[in-house]
Every structure is written in structure tokens, then in C-alpha cells.
Coordinates of C-alpha atoms in Angstrom, one line a residue:
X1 CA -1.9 8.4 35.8
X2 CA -2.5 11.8 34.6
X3 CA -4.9 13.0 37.3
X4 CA -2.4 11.9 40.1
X5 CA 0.4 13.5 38.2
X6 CA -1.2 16.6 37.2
X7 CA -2.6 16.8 41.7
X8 CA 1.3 16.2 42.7
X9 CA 2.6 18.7 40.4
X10 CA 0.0 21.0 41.5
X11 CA 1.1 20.6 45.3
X12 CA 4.5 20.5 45.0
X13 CA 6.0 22.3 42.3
X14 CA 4.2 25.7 43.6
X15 CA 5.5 28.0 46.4
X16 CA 3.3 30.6 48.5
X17 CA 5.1 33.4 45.7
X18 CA 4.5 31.6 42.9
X19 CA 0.4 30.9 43.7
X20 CA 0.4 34.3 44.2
X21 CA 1.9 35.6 40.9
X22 CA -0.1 33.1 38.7
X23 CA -3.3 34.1 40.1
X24 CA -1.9 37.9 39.3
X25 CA -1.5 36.5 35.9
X26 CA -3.9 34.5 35.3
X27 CA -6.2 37.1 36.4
X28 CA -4.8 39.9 34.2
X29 CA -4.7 37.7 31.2
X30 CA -7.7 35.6 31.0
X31 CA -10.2 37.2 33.0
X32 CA -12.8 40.1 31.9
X33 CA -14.3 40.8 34.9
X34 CA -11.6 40.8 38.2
X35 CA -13.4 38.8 41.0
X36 CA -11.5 39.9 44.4
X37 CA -12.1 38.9 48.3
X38 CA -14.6 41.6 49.2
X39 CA -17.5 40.4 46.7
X40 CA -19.9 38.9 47.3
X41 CA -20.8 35.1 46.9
X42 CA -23.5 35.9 44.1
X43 CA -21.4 38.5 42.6
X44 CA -18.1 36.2 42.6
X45 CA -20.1 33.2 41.2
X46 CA -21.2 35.5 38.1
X47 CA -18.3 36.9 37.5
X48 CA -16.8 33.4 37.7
X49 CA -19.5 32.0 35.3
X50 CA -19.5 35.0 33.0
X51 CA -15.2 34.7 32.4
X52 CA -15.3 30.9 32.1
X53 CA -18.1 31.7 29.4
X54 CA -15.8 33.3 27.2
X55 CA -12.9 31.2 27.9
X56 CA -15.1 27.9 26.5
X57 CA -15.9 30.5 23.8
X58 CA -12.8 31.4 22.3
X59 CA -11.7 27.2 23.0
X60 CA -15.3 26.6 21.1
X61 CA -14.4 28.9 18.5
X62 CA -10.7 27.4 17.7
X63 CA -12.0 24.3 17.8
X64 CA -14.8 25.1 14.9
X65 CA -11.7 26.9 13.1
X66 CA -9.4 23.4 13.3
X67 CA -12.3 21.6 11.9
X68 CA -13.2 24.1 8.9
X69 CA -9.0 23.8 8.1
X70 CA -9.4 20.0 8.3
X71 CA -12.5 20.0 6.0
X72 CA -10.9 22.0 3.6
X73 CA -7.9 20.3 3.3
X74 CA -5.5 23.4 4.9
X75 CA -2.9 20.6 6.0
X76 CA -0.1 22.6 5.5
X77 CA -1.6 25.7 7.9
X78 CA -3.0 23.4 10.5
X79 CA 0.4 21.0 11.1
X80 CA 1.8 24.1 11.0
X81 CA -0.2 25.9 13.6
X82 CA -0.6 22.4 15.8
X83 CA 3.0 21.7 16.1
X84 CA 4.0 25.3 16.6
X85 CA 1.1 25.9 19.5
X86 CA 2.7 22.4 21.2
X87 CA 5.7 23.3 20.9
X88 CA 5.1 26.5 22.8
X89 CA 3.2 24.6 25.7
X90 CA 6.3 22.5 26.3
X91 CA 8.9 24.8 26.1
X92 CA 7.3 27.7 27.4
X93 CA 4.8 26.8 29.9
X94 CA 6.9 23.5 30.7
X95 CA 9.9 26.0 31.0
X96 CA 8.4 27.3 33.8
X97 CA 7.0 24.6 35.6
X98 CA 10.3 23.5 35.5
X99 CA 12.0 26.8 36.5
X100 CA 9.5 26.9 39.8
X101 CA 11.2 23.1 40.1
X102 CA 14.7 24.4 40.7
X103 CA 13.6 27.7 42.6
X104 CA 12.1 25.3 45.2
X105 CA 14.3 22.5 45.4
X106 CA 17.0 24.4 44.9
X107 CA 18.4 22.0 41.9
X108 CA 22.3 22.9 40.5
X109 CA 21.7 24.0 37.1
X110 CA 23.1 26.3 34.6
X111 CA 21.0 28.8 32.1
X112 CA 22.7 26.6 29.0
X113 CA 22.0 23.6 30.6
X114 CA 18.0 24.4 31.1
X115 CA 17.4 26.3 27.7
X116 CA 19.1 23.0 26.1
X117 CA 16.8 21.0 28.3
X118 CA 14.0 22.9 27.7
X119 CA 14.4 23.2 23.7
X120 CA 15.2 19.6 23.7
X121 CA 12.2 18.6 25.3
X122 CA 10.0 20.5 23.0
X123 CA 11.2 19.6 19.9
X124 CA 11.4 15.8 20.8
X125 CA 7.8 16.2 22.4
X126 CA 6.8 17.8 18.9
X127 CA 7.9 14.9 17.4
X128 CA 6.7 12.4 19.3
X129 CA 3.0 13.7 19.0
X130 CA 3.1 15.0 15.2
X131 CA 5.6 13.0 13.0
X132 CA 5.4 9.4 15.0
X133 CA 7.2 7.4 12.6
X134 CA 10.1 5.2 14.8
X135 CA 9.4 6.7 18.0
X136 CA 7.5 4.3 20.5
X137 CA 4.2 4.8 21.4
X138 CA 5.4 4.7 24.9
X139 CA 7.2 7.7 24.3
X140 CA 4.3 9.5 22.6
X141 CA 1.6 8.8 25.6
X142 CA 4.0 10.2 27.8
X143 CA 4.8 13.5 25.6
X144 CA 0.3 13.7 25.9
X145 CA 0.3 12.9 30.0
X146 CA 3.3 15.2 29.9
X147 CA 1.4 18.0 28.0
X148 CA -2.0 17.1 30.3
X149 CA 0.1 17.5 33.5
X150 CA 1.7 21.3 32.3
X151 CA -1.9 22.7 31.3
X152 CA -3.4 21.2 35.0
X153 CA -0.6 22.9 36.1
X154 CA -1.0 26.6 34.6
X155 CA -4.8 25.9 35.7
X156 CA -4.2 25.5 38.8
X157 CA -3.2 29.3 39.4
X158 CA -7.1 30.0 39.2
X159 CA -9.0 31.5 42.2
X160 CA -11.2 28.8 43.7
X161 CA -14.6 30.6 42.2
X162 CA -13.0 30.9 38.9
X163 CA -11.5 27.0 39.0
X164 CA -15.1 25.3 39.8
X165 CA -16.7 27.5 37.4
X166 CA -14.6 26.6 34.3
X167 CA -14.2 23.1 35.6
X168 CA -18.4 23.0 34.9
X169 CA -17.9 25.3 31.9
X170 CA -15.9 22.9 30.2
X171 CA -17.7 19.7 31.2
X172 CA -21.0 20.8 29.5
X173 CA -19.0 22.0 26.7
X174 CA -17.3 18.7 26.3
X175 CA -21.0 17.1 26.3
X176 CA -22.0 19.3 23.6
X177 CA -19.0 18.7 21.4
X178 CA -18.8 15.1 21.5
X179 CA -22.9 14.4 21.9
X180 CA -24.6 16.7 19.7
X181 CA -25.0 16.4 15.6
X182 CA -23.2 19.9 15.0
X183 CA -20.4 19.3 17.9
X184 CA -16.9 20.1 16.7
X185 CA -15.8 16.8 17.9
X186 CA -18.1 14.6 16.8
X187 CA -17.7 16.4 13.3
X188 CA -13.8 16.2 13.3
X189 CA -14.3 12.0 13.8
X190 CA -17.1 11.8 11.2
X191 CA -14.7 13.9 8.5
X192 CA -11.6 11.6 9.7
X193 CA -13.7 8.4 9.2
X194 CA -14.0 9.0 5.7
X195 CA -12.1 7.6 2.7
X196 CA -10.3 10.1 1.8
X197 CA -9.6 11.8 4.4
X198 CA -5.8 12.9 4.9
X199 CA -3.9 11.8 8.4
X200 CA -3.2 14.6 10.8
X201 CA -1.5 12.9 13.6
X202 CA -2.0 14.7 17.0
X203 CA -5.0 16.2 16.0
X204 CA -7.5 13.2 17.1
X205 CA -6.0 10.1 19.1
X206 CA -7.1 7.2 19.2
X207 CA -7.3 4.0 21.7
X208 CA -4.9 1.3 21.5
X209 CA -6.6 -0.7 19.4
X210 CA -5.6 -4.9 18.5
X211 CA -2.3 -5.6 16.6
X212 CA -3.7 -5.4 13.0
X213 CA -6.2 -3.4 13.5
X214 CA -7.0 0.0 12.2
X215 CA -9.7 2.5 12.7
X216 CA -12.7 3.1 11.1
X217 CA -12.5 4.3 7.6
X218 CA -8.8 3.0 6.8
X219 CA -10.4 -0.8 7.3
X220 CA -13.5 0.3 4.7
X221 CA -10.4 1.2 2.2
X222 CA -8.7 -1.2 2.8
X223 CA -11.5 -3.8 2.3
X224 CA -12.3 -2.2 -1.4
X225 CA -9.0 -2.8 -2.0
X226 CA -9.0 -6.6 -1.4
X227 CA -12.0 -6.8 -3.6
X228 CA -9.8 -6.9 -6.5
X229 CA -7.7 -9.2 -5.2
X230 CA -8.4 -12.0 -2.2
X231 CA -11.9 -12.1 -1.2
X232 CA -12.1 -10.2 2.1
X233 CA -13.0 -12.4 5.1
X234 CA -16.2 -11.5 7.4
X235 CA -13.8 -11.5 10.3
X236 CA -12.0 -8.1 8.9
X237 CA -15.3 -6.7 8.0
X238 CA -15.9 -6.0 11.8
X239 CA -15.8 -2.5 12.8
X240 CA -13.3 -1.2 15.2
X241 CA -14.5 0.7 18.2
X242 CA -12.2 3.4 19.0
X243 CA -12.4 6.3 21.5
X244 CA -11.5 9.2 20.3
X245 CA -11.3 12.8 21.2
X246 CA -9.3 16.5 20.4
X247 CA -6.1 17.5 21.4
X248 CA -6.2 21.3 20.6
X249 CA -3.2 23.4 22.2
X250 CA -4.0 26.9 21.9
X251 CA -1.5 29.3 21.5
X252 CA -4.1 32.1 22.7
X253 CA -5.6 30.4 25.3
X254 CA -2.9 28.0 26.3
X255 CA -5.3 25.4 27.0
X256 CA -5.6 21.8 25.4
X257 CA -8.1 19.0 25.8
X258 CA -6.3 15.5 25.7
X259 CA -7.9 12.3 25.0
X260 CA -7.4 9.5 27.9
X261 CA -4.6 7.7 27.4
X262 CA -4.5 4.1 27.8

């Protein structure tokens, strides 16, 4: 659902002007080297490789930073930081995916009305991904798709050297954080698996898992708990296989990696 949202919004919520200004953009703000029409292929593919290499840096290095907060119990700093860099995705850069909307289709709609949409969305999307409590999961998957959809969207405005470079850029880097012993992933699920560690909603998602169910680490607590009362059946000593992964929204970088939503 995402990847057929994110290609439609791509194709047609975008104008010949507006391509054209968020290449300008994107080029002036997240590229160190500019790559232009009259280079060559070598020279445009190393330029390409080289500006995607410090764009999975500085993601690489935020990432390392959320995990040091979480290990160190900085709750307070990170919800703060998380919620504040989501709520700037969807009202800002959702603001103007939406603005390009009404430019296009020429939609009837005052500035009050579309600030109040705007704020509204981001604050209910805030809460959707960070508090949870009485809002449907329904509601909270399609706040992530929703966020998945604005970033593809912003993306998009890369030239078509720069685009296939960071597209591999961040593949390999997704192997190395989720595959290897010192990846920031895989250390963010081993410190959330543990007893004691603290919930941070929005900051790792999880499958749907079985009515009952839980994920590792809350069923291990849980389970020392029954010892003291009922013996705890075999059946609930089963682990529960979950698939997880990072949503980080940079404020800097203004990019996010999403776990799939089922």
C-alpha cells in the first residue's frame, strides 16, 4: 500500500514548476557536490555516490545518537525530539505536498481553513504514533503509510543520478544496521528486549502480533511474575517473533525509515 501510494503521489501531486524547484532545493540543501547536465557519466556517478555517502552518514549518525539516548535512559529528550521532528514532517513537509495539491487541482480553499488542516493533521498524527492509548491501530498505520508517502514524496525531487545512488546507499546501510553485531538497529531491539527497558512508542514498531500476545521481553516479565502465583503454562513460554525496525524522522535530514506495516 505504501509503495503504490508513495508512486501516485509522486506522479500526480508534482507539476513541471514544482520538479523543478525541488531539485533547486534539494540540490542547494542536501547536496555537497552540485552534479549538473554537462558532466560526465563517471563524474555524475561520483558525485552522486560521494553526496548520498554523507547523507547515510549524518542518518547513521542520528541513528547511533537515538540509541545512546535510549540506553541511557534520556526519555524525556528523545519523546521530546521524536514527536517534535514528526510533527514537523506532517505539518511542514505534508503542508506542502498538500499546497502543490490545491495549486494543481485547483481545490477552493481558504489560508485558515489549510493551516487548521494542516496543524490538525500533525498533532492528531503525533498522537497517533507516540501516545496510542484509545486511538485505533488502524488510525496509527495510516499516520506511518502517511508519513512513508510525504518523505517518498520530498525524495522524489532528486536528480535521477542522485535518486539511484542513495536508493543503493541506503539499502546497504539498512543491511548493516539490522545484520551486523554493532548495527544501530539491531542494538535498539536487543536494549528494547530487555526487562527493564522503558516503552518508547514510535521509536521501534512492531508486527501485528496474536491477540494476547506480546513481544519479547514483556512475555519473560511477565512469566517471572506468574512464578509467584499460577504456574506458567509451556504454551506462554513460546517466543513471539516480531519484525521490527526504526522509525527515525529527522529534523535535519528530513528523512525517516518506516517499518512495513501490515
Amino acid at each position: 500500500i505504501t509503495m503504490i501510494l508513495a508512486a501516485l503521489a509522486v506522479i500526480y501531486i508534482n507539476t513541471e514548476e514544482t520538479k523543478q524547484q525541488g531539485e533547486a532545493a534539494l540540490d542547494k540543501s542536501y547536496q555537497v557536490f552540485t552534479i549538473s547536465d554537462d558532466q560526465t557519466a563517471a563524474t555524475s556517478l561520483g558525485l552522486s555516490l560521494v553526496n548520498s555517502l554523507i547523507i547515510v552518514s549524518v542518518i547513521g549518525g542520528m541513528t547511533f545518537l537515538l540509541v545512546l539516548l535510549y540506553k541511557y535512559r534520556c526519555m524525556k529528550f528523545l519523546m521530546g525530539y521524536m514527536c517534535l521532528a514528526s510533527t514537523v514532517l506532517l505539518g511542514f513537509l505534508g503542508g506542502q505536498m498538500f499546497y502543490v495539491a490545491i495549486n494543481k487541482y485547483q481545490l477552493a480553499i481558504d489560508n485558515i481553513s489549510f493551516y487548521f488542516t494542516m496543524y490538525n493533521f500533525a498533532v492528531v498524527g503525533t498522537l497517533a504514533v507516540f501516545y496510542e492509548k484509545g486511538i485505533s491501530k488502524y488510525i496509527n498505520q495510516a499516520y506511518l503509510i502517511a508519513t512513508s508517502v510525504i518523505v517518498a514524496w520530498q525524495l522524489s525531487y532528486f536528480n535521477d543520478w542522485m535518486a539511484w545512488a542513495l536508493l543503493i546507499m541506503l539499502a546497504l546501510y539498512d543491511l548493516f544496521a539490522v545484520l551486523t553485531p554493532c548495527g544501530p538497529l539491531k542494538a535498539l531491539v536487543n536494549l528494547m528486549q530487555k526487562d527493564d527497558a522503558p516503552e518508547m512508542p514510535g521509536l521501534l514498531y512492531e508486527a501485528q502480533l496474536p491477540e494476547g500476545a506480546t513481544r519479547p521481553g514483556r512475555r519473560v516479565r511477565k512469566n517471572r511474575a506468574d512464578q509467584n502465583g499460577n504456574p506458567t503454562e509451556a504454551e506462554d513460554e513460546r517466543a513471539i517473533n516480531a519484525t521490527y525496525n526504526l522509525h527515525v524522522s529527522s529534523a535535519i535530514s528530513g528523512v525517516s525509515e518506516n517499518g512495513v506495516v501490515e
